[in-house]
Amino acid sequence: MKNKDINKLNEEQLVTEINRHNKLYWEKNSPEISDEEYDLLIRRLEEINPEHELLRKYFAPNVASIGQVKTTPDTKMISLEKTYFFDNAPKGKKSLMSWAEDRARDKEELFYIQPKYDGISANYDGNILATRGQDSNDQNVSDKIPLIELETKGYKGPLDRPARGEIVIRDDDFKNIYKKIKRKSGTAYKNSRNAVAGIMGLKDISEIKAQGAKLTLVDYNLISYSVKYKNLKSKWPEILKNIESLPYPMDGIVVKLADSNYSKSLGETAAFPRGMIAFKLAGARKKTTLKDVAWSSGKNNLTPKGVLQPVELGGVTISNVTLHNYQYLLDRDIRIGDTLTIERAGEVIPHVVNSEPGTDRISPFINECPSCSSKVEVSGVELRCTNPLCPEKIIQRLCAAVKALGIEELGEPTIRKMTKVLGVKNIKDILTLTLNDIYKLEGFKEKSATKLYNNIQNAKRTTDYQFFAALNIAGLGQTFAKSLLKKYTFNELRQLSAEQLAEIDQVGPTMSESIYKALREKSVIIDELLSLIDIENTKNSLDSVSRPTVCFTGKMPEKRSYYEKLAEENGYSPVDKVTKELDTLVVADINSNSSKIQKARKMGIKIIQLDSWLSEIEEAEKKQYRQETL
Ligand SMILES: [Zn+2]
């Protein structure tokens, strides 16, 4: 399921889907999707309904229990927030470093780093071995003790002393012992995770014991690193390497605040405790052959897609990979027939890590447009069709314009019909369609045609930035358009020279040249469109008057949320990060050298001590009060 498809699901559909995958994973041991894809479903549910009980539910494999044990509250395992990135996470994603930066009260803040084993969480009190059950009670699985070897600090042997940890099968054991062990069905276990769940689910272990099966209980305290915040970045690569080379099945690394009282004081989000996070280990990499390169038309360029000899990565079959653009292939000298190393780490989209030349190599480039057979040319880093009337290009440009204007329920299939049946060539043609025209499209009846007609009419009242983005100027999306239109109205922008455009923040010389050129080339259609469309200006609208931003850092007497609320009440907009847009950084200790403070100094941002800031807003409040009472 693709990201955008997930966003279409409503709460009920999401819950059904999550329950189905939980069942496949926990009961049938045959997941259909990767952990990453599962996380997308969970995250989406969290967006729609952060209070949903499913987010707080603890899952455990079914074990064959010989009775129930009462759970002590502090042995409860809860689900953890996850990240796939150590530092420099892509936009909108959290990295481990940004998480730690937010939690660290100063650079001495201590974190514990432990492997996150992929097995069954268990507790042995010296008498009963219990695994965490799905409900409030734990399951007594003491009958499995004869199969279990304990690994704890300074000891490896029979389970003869209290320990809390995870029941797993060591990688070396799985390789050596389990290839000879047969299940009742006569087949071997597929992977160690399946084997642990399968064996823990047996009512009678005598047969499997006779075959030499062995499980391991790894004590959670066996491997644990403690690292100060200031050393986290420099020590991480070594710790990561050490943990990755451990002989246990793992699906990540747990990082938590060492100060458990502070950790508890941070509380929990709807789904996770705030004091811990799981860093997911890099997804699998695999080598495969590049069988072909398929070029498809976008609104401006031709995009290459690698057609692969299908490989399984993290539980998903991969048969395509993005190859970005012409220059990407050229720089790496990637040709059809080469061997590519594909990775699916964190991001759901697989990417190429490395390429090695194959024996029979064929150029990946094309000379003719796949849709109109016109000549193609290199333009910057891209390959593009030289035909301005290339039918596929027209369709992709129409789709992009329709999307920018937000015409509802008008998708690519209907747009294709419009170009074929009604000769639609540009967005103006769509905006001027009559109800009769729409009737001519296959599949449209009175109700659906009227609805589409009305949706098109509604799109004629729009914002200036949607209109600007709908012009399909390369590199100019809605967000960028909006930032330009905060300073100039659309008509003012049309009057600016390329030099004046280049002076606007964020607009480089190349961009200003292409905006300037496009506005002149499209001048006739822009005028025609403006006579059809009502645009609302962003400049001087409420949207453009933004509140000053403030960021807090360092160990303060009250919780961060207290100061953020105070800031909001006093007309500030609190933010988490130090960027060049930040107006004020409020610090607990002006003499500290935290990364946020260093960054703010470099950027010349106003830095102010907490107490000074507090008296500043107090003064402002008094002034306000005086004005109101005058
Ligand atoms: Zn073409």
PDB file of N, CA, C and O and ligand atoms in Angstrom, residues 369 371-372 374 385 387 390, ligand 1:
ATOM      1  N   CYS A 369      11.210  10.345 -27.775  1.00  0.00           N
ATOM      2  CA  CYS A 369      10.208  10.376 -26.714  1.00  0.00           C
ATOM      3  C   CYS A 369       9.350   9.113 -26.787  1.00  0.00           C
ATOM      4  O   CYS A 369       8.857   8.769 -27.862  1.00  0.00           O
ATOM      5  N   SER A 371       6.415   8.610 -25.911  1.00  0.00           N
ATOM      6  CA  SER A 371       4.998   8.786 -26.211  1.00  0.00           C
ATOM      7  C   SER A 371       4.758   9.416 -27.580  1.00  0.00           C
ATOM      8  O   SER A 371       3.768   9.113 -28.228  1.00  0.00           O
ATOM      9  N   CYS A 372       5.659  10.297 -28.073  1.00  0.00           N
ATOM     10  CA  CYS A 372       5.372  10.925 -29.373  1.00  0.00           C
ATOM     11  C   CYS A 372       6.483  10.719 -30.395  1.00  0.00           C
ATOM     12  O   CYS A 372       6.393  11.222 -31.515  1.00  0.00           O
ATOM     13  N   SER A 374       9.194  12.078 -30.789  1.00  0.00           N
ATOM     14  CA  SER A 374       9.990  13.250 -31.162  1.00  0.00           C
ATOM     15  C   SER A 374      11.385  13.114 -30.577  1.00  0.00           C
ATOM     16  O   SER A 374      11.621  12.293 -29.691  1.00  0.00           O
ATOM     17  N   CYS A 385      11.468  15.860 -23.850  1.00  0.00           N
ATOM     18  CA  CYS A 385      10.939  15.737 -25.205  1.00  0.00           C
ATOM     19  C   CYS A 385      10.908  17.129 -25.818  1.00  0.00           C
ATOM     20  O   CYS A 385      10.499  18.094 -25.179  1.00  0.00           O
ATOM     21  N   ASN A 387       9.117  18.155 -28.318  1.00  0.00           N
ATOM     22  CA  ASN A 387       7.826  18.505 -28.907  1.00  0.00           C
ATOM     23  C   ASN A 387       6.943  19.249 -27.902  1.00  0.00           C
ATOM     24  O   ASN A 387       6.512  18.676 -26.917  1.00  0.00           O
ATOM     25  N   CYS A 390       3.735  17.478 -27.212  1.00  0.00           N
ATOM     26  CA  CYS A 390       3.819  16.068 -26.831  1.00  0.00           C
ATOM     27  C   CYS A 390       2.573  15.705 -26.010  1.00  0.00           C
ATOM     28  O   CYS A 390       2.308  16.317 -24.973  1.00  0.00           O
TER      29      CYS A 390
HETATM   30 ZN    ZN B   1       7.013  13.534 -26.545  1.00  0.00          ZN
END
